[in-house]
Short mmCIF file of C-alpha atoms in Angstrom, two decimals:
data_model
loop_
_atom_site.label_atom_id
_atom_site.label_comp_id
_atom_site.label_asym_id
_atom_site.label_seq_id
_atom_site.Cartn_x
_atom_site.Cartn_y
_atom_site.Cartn_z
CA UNK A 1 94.21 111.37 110.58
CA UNK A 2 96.04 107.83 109.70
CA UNK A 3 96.48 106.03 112.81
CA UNK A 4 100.69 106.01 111.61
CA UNK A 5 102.73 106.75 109.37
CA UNK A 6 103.90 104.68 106.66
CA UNK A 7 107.85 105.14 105.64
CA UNK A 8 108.19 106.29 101.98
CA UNK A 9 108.75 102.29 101.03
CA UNK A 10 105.63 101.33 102.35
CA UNK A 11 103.54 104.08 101.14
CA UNK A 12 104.49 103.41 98.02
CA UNK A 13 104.02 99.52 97.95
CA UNK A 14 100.81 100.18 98.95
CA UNK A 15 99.96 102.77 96.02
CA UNK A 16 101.01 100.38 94.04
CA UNK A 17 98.90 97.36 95.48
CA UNK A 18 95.97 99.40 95.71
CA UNK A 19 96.56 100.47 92.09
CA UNK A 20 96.97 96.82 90.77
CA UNK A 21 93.82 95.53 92.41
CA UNK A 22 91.91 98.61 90.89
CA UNK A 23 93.74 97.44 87.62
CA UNK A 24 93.05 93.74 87.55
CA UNK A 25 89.11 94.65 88.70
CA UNK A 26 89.38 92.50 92.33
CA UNK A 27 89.61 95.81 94.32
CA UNK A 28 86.15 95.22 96.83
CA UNK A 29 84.48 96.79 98.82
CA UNK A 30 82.61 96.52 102.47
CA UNK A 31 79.29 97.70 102.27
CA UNK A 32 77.48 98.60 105.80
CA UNK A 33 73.37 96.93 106.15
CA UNK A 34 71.61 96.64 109.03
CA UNK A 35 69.70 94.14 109.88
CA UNK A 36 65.70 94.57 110.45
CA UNK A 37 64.41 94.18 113.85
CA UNK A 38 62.39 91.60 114.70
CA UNK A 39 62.62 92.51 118.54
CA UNK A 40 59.07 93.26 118.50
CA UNK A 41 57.93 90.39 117.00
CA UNK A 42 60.35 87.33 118.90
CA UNK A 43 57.67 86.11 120.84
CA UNK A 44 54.68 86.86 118.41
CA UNK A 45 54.60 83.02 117.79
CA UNK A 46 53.47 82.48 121.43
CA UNK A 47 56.64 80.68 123.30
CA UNK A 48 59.63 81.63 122.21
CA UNK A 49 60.94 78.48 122.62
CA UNK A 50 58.18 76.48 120.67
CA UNK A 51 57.90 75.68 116.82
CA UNK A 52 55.27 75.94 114.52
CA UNK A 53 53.42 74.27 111.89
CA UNK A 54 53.99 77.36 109.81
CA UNK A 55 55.79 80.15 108.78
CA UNK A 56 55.85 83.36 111.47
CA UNK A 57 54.81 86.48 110.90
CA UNK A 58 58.81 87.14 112.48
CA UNK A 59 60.06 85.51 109.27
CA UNK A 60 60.22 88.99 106.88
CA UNK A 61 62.83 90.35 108.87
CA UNK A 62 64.92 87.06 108.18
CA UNK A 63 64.76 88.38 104.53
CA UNK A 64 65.42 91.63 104.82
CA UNK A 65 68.06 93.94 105.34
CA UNK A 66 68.64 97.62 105.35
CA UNK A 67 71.06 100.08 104.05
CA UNK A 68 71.44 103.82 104.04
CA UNK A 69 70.56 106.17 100.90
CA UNK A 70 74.41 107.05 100.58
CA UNK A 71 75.75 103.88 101.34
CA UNK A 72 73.38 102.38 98.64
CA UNK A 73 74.24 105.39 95.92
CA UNK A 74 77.95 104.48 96.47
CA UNK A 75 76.56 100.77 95.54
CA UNK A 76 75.45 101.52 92.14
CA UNK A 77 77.99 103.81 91.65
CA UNK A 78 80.70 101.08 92.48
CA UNK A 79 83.02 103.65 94.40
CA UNK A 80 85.06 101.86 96.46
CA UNK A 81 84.22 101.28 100.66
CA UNK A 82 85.81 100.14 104.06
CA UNK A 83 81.98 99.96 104.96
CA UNK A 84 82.14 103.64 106.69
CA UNK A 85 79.01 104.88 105.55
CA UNK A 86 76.08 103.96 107.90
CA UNK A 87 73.55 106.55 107.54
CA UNK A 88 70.26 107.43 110.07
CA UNK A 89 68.32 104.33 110.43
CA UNK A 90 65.07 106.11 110.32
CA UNK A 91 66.35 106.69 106.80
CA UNK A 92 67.07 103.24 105.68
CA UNK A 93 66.30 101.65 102.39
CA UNK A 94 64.66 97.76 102.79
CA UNK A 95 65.92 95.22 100.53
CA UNK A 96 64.83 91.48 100.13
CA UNK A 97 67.78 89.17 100.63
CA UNK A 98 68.57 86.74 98.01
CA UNK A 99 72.37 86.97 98.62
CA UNK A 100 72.61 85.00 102.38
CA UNK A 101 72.57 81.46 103.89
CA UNK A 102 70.59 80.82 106.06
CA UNK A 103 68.33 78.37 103.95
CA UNK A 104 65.60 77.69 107.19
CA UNK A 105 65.70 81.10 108.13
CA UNK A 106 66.65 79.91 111.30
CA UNK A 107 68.76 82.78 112.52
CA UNK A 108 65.81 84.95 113.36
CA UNK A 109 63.87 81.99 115.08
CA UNK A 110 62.48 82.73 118.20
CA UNK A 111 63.61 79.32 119.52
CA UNK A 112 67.28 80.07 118.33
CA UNK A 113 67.26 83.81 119.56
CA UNK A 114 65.63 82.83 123.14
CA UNK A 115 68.49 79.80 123.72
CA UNK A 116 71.45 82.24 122.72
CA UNK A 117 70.15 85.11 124.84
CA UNK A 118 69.21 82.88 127.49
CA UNK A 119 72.91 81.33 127.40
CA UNK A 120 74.23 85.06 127.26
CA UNK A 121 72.53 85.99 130.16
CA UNK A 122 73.17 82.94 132.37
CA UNK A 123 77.26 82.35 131.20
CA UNK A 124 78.12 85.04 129.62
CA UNK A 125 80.29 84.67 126.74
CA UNK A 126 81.58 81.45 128.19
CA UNK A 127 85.36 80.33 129.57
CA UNK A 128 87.92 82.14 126.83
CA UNK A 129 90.10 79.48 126.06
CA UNK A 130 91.48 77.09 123.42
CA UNK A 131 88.82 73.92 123.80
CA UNK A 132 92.04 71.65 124.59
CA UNK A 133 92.52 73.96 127.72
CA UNK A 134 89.31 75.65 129.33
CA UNK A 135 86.92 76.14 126.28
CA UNK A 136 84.83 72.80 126.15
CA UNK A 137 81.98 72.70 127.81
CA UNK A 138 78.48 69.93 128.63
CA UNK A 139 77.16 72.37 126.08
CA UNK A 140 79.35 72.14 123.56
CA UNK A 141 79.70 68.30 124.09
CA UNK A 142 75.96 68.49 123.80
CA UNK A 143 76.17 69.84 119.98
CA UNK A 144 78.66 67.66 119.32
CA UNK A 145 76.82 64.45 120.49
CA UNK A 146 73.78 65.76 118.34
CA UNK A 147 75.67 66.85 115.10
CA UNK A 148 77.16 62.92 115.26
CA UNK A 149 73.67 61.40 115.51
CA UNK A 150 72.29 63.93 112.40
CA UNK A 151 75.58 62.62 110.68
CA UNK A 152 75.50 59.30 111.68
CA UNK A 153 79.07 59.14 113.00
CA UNK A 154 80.57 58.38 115.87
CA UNK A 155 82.13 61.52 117.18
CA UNK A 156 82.10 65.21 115.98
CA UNK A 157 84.50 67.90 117.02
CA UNK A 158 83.47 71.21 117.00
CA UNK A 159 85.59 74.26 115.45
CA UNK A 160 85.59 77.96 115.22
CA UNK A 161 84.48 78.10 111.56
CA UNK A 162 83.79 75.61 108.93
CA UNK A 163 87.48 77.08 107.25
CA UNK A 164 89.21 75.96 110.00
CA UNK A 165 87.55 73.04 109.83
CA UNK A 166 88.98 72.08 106.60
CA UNK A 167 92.22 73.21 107.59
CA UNK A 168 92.42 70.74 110.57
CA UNK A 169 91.63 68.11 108.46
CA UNK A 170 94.26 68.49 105.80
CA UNK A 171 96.85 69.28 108.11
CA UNK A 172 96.11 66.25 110.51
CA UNK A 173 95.37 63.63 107.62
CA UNK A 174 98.82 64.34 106.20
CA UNK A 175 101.24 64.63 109.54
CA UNK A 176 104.65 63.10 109.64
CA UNK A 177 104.84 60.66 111.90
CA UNK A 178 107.53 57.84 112.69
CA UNK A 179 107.04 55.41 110.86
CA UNK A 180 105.61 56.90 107.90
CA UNK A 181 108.70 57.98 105.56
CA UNK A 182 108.76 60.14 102.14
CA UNK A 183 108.33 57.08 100.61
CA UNK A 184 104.87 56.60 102.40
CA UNK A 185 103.03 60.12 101.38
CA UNK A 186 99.65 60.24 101.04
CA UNK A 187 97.78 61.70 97.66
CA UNK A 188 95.30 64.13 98.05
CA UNK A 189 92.52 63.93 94.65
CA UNK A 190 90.92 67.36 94.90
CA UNK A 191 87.36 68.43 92.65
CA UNK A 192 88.88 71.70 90.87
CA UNK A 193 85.75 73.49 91.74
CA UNK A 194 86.54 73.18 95.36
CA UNK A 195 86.02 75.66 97.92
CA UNK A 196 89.17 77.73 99.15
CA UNK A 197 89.19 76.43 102.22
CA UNK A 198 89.40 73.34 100.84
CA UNK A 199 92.34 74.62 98.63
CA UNK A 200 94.70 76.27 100.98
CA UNK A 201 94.09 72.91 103.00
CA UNK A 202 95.82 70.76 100.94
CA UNK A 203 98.22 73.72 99.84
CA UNK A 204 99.08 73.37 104.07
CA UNK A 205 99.43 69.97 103.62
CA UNK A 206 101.62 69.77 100.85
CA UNK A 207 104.45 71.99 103.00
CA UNK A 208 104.44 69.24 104.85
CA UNK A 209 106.02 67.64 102.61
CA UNK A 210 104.18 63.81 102.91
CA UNK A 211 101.73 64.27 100.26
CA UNK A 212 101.25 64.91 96.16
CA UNK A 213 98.73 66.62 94.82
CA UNK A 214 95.88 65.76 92.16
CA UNK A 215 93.35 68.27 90.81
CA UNK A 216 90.53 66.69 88.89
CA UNK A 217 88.18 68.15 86.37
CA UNK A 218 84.39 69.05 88.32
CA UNK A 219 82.16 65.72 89.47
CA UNK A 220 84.75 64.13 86.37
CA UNK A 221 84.39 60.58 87.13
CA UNK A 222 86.28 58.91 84.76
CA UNK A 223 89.34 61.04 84.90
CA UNK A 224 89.51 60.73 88.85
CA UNK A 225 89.48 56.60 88.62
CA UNK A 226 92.65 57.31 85.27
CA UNK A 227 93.87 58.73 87.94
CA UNK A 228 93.52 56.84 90.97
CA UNK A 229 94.57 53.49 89.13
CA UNK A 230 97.91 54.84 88.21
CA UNK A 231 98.67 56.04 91.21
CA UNK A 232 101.38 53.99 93.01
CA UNK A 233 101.13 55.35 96.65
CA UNK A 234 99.35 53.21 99.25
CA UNK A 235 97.19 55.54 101.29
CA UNK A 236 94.69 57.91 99.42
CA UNK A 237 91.98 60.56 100.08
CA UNK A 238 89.60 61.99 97.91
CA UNK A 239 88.37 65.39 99.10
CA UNK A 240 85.56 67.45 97.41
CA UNK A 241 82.50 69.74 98.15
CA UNK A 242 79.05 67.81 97.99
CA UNK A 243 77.17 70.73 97.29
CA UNK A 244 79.18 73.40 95.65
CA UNK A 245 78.94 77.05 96.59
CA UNK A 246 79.03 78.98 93.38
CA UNK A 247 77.51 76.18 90.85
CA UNK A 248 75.08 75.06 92.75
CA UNK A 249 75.35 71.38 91.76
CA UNK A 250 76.24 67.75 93.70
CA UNK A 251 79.05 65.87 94.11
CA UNK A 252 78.25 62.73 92.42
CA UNK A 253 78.34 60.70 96.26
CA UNK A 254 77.18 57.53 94.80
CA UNK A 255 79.88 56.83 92.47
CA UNK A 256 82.63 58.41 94.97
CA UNK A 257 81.46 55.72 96.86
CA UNK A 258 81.56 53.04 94.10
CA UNK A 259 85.46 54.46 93.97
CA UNK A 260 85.81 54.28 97.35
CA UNK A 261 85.11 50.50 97.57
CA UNK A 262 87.25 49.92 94.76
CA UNK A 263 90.27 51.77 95.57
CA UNK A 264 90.16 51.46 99.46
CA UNK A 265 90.68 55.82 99.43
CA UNK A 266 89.89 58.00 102.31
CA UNK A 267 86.64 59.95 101.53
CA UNK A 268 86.17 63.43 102.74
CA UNK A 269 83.53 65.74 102.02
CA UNK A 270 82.20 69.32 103.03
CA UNK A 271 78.93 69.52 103.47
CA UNK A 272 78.58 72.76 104.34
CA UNK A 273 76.06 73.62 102.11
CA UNK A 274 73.86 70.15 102.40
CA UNK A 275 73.84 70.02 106.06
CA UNK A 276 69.83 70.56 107.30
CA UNK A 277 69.05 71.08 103.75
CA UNK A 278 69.73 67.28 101.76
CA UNK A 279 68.06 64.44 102.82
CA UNK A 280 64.94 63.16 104.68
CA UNK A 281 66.12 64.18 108.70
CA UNK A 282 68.69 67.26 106.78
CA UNK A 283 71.30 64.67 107.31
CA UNK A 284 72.46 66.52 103.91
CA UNK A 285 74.14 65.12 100.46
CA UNK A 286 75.09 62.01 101.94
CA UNK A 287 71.47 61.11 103.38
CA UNK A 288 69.83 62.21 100.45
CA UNK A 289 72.33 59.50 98.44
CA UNK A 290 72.02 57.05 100.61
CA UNK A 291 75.45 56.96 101.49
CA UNK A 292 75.68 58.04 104.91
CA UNK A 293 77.78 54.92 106.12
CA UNK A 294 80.75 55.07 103.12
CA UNK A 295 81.55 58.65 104.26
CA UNK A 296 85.36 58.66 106.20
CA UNK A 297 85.19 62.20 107.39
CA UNK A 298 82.00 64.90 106.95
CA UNK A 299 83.46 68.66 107.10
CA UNK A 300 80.47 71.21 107.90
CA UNK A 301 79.38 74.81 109.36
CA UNK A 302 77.12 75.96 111.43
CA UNK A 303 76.88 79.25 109.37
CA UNK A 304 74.67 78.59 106.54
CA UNK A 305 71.52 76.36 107.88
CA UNK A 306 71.49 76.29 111.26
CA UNK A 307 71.43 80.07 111.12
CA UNK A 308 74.82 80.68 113.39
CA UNK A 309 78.57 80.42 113.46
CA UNK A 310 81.18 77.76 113.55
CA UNK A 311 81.99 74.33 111.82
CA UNK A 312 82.37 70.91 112.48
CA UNK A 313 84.24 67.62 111.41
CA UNK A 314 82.21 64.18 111.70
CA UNK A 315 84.05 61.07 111.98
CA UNK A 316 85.25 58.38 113.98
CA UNK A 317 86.63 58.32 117.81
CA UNK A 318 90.12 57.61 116.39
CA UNK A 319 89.92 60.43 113.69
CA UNK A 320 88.76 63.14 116.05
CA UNK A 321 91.48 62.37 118.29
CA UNK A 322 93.96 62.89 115.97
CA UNK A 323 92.49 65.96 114.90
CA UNK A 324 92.01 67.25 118.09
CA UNK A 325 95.39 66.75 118.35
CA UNK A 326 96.69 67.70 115.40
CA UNK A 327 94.68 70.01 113.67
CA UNK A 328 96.26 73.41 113.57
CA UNK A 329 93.58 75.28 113.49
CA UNK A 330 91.72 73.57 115.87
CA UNK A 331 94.43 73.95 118.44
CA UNK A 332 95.13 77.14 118.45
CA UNK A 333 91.76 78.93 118.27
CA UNK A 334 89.48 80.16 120.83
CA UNK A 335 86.68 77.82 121.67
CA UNK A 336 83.08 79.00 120.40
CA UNK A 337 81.14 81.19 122.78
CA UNK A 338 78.60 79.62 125.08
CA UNK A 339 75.42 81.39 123.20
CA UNK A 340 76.71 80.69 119.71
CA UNK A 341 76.85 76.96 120.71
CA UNK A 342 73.52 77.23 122.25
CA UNK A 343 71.57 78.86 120.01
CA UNK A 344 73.14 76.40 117.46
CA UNK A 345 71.85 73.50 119.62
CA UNK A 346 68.31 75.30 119.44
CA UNK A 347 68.56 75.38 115.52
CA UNK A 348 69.50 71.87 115.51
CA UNK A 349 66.05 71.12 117.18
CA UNK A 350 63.98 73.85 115.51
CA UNK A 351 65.44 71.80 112.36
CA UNK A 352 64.12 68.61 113.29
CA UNK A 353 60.65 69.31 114.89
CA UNK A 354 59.40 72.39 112.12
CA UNK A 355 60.15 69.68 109.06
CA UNK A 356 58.21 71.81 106.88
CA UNK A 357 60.92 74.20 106.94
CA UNK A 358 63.12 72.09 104.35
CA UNK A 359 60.21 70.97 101.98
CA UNK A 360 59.45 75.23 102.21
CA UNK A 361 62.92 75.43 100.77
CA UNK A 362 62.97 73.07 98.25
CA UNK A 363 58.99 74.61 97.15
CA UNK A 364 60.59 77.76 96.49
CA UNK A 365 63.73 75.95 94.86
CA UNK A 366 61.03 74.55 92.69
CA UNK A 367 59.30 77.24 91.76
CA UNK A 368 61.92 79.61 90.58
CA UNK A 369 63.39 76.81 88.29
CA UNK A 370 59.72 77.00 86.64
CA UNK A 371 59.45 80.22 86.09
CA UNK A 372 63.05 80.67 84.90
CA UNK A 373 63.33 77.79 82.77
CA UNK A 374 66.80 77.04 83.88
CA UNK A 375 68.43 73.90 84.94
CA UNK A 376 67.84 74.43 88.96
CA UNK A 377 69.39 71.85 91.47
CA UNK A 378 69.36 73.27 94.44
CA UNK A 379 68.81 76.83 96.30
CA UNK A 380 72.07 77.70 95.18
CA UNK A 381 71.08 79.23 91.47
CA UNK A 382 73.90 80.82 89.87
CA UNK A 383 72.69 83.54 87.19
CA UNK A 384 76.04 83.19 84.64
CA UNK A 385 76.27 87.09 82.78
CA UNK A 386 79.65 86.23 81.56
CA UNK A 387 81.49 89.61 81.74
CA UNK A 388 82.40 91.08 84.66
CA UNK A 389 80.88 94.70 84.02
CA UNK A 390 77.04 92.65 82.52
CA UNK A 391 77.27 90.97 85.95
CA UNK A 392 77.85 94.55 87.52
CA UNK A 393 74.94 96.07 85.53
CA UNK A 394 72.60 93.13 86.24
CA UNK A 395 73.52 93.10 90.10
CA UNK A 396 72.50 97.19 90.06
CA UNK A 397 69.16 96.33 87.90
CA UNK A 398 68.23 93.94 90.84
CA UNK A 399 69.25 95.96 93.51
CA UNK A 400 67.40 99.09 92.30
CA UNK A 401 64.23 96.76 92.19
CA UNK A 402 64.83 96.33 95.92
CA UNK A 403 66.83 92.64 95.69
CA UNK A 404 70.04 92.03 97.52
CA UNK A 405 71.83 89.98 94.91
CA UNK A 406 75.46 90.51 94.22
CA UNK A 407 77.66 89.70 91.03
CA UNK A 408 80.29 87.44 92.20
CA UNK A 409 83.92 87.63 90.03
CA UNK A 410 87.09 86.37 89.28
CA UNK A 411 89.03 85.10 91.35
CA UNK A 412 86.12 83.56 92.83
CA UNK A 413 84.44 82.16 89.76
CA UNK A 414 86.89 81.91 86.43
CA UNK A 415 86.85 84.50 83.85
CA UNK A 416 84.58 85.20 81.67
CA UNK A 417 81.74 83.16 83.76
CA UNK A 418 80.90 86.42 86.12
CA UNK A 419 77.22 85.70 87.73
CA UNK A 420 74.43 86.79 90.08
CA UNK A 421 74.67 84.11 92.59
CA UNK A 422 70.99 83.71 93.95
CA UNK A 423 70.33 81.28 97.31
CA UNK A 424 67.07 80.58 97.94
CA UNK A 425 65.93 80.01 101.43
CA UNK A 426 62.04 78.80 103.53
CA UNK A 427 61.63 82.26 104.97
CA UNK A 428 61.10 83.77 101.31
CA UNK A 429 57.18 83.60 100.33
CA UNK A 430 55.91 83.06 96.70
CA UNK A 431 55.85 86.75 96.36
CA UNK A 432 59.04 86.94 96.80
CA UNK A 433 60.26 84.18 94.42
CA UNK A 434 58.06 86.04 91.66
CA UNK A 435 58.86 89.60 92.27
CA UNK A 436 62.58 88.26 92.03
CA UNK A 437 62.44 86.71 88.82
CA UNK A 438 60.63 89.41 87.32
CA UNK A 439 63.48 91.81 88.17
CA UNK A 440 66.07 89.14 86.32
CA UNK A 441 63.75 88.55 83.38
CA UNK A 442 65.64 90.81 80.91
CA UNK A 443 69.21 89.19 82.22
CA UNK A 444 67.68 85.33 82.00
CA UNK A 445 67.49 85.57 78.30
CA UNK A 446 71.29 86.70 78.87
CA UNK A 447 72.60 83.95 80.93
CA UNK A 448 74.45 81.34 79.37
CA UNK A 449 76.29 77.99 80.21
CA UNK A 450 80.31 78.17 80.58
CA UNK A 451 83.43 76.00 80.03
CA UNK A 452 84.57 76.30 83.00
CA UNK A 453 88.53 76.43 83.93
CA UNK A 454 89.63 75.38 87.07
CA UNK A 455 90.28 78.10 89.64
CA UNK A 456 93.26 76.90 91.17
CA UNK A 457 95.89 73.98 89.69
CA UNK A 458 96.50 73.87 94.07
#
């Protein structure tokens, strides 16, 4: 039975919501996995809290997931979910992930599992609090201090996902203060193709009323500086991905910075997707440019390679404490859990000692663009179908070949550029890689390049 009941307005409203989202083809659904085990196997590499010089035999299960017969038959039959169908484990069906981000395969480390369980079991969660009240901890100052050296900034602030992390730096880059009137606004130039986060950011910061808005057409050089020169107001940021999540291509960093210089803007860019995986020490985009020192403000997470949860913002003393101070969503959110920070700490390290893990990466990043032929920059491959119901058929082709790729659709992507988005990650073997593009074969041959139209004018 419904937990209440919804008056007649209500109830209808919702019909009709549910009805429109079914319509326009953006109705999802939750579907329930389960992770494999790899209880058995956390110390098979000797100490748990040691690294290697290759991969583990522990690794599979960072690759794998699980889901029931019926949950997987509603699947390919697209019926819609809340993710209620779980199944008997002993009846599970194994699938190899290709969907995920954890590009070291770090979250099933035995180094990172042994330093959050170790944390669990010695502080519990942690003190429940806002960090500005009882939530910071040596431990989290710890990660912070060590995220600033890998960035090679002065100070790094720590926040309860890399969304919020954006957030707090849109809203706190473009607060009123005295001083500063409406004739002193800031303008925010924003990469069309960037993430959401990113977007409802800047769509914070414009209720504030001190800033205008410019969207510029993806890594588009030329029209960014036409627009930068005729801009009349003093202070400036420039804000954009450096690896982006659905296309899978760089931020050009080195001629941002050539801007930079020349038009004395703010630069700020998420590297949520570089971080541990760009760059010689996984410094990430900025590293691997050669940049590292031109960068104002580095946004990040701790979800993709380091194998955990969180984000971060890397900048200078003066920066963070403005942040800190007035970044909403920074503020006002619990403080990350004692063996999330921990175990992030441990990835951090694992990252740095088992170096092998990032040239793994880029081996298999390598050898799927051979054997696919396409134009492959990083382990972010997007598979473009085009329609939204190919993309649907070519996700189920995969997944009945036992490969965990999903279509991804408007109003992520734009229309009519509906793709398999395929990351890449060290814990996949060669086997993998091949068995993977054999599946895709007959959808390669389909794929095709897109005009792409920007996903939000912000």
């Amino acid at each position: 039975m419904f937990f209440m009941e919804e008056d007649d307005a209500w109830r209808s409203w919702l019909d009709s919501a549910i009805a429109h989202l079914i319509g326009s083809k953006v109705l999802r659904s939750m579907r329930t996995v389960s992770v494999a085990s790899g209880a058995s196997s956390a110390t098979s590499s000797g100490n748990a809290g040691g690294f290697s010089d290759n991969r583990g035999d522990w690794e599979d299960q960072a690759v794998q997931l699980q889901v029931s017969p019926e949950t997987f038959q509603r699947w390919i039959d697209d019926e819609p979910s809340t993710g209620e169908s779980c199944g008997e484990k002993e009846r599970m069906r194994s699938l190899i992930q290709f969907s995920g981000n954890d590009y070291l395969g770090l979250s099933m480390h035995p180094a990172v599992r042994s330093a959050a369980s170790k944390a669990a079991i010695e502080f519990g969660m942690g003190p429940r609090g806002s960090a500005l009240i009882c939530g910071y901890t040596i431990h989290h100052r710890r990660l912070e201090s060590a995220i600033a050296s890998l960035k090679n900034s002065e100070e790094c602030l720590l926040c309860p996902t890399g969304f919020a992390a954006n957030m707090a730096v849109m809203t706190a880059i473009s607060m009123n203060i005295p001083g500063f009137s409406s004739q002193n606004k800031i303008a925010i130039f924003s990469d069309e193709l960037n993430h959401a986060s990113i977007i409802d950011g800047v769509r914070v910061a414009q209720r504030q009323n001190n800033s205008e808005v410019y969207v510029y057409s993806h890594n588009n050089m030329r029209e960014l500086e036409s627009k930068l020169s005729s801009c009349k107001l003093e202070r400036k940021v420039v804000v954009t991905d450096s690896l982006f999540s659905m296309d899978g291509d760089f931020a050009p960093l080195d001629k941002l910075v050539q801007l930079r210089d020349k038009y004395n803007f703010l630069l700020v860019i998420d590297d949520a997707h570089g971080t541990l995986v760009c760059g010689e020490n996984g410094g990430g985009v900025a590293e691997a440019y050669g940049v590292e020192g031109k960068i104002d403000v580095y946004i990040g997470t701790l979800s993709k390679a380091f194998g955990c949860q969180g984000g971060f913002i890397a900048t200078s003393r003066k920066w963070k404490l403005l942040m800190q101070s007035r970044g909403r969503s920074f503020v006002f959110s619990t403080s990350l859990t004692l063996p999330v920070v921990a175990a992030a700490h441990a990835a951090l390290v694992v990252a740095s000692e088992e170096k092998w893990r990032r040239q793994a990466l880029w081996s298999r990043v390598k050898q799927f663009a051979d054997l696919t032929g396409l134009d492959i920059q990083s382990p972010i491959v997007p598979v473009v179908i085009g329609s939204e119901i190919d993309a649907l058929l070519a996700s189920k082709d995969v997944l009945k070949a036992g490969f965990h790729v999903l279509p991804i659709r408007p109003p992520v992507v734009p229309p009519n550029s509906s793709r398999l988005r395929i990351t890449l990650c060290a814990s996949h073997t060669e086997a993998h890689v091949q068995a993977l593009y054999e599946a895709l074969a007959p959808w390669l041959s389909r794929s095709k390049t897109i005009a792409f139209e920007p996903l939000s004018k912000l």
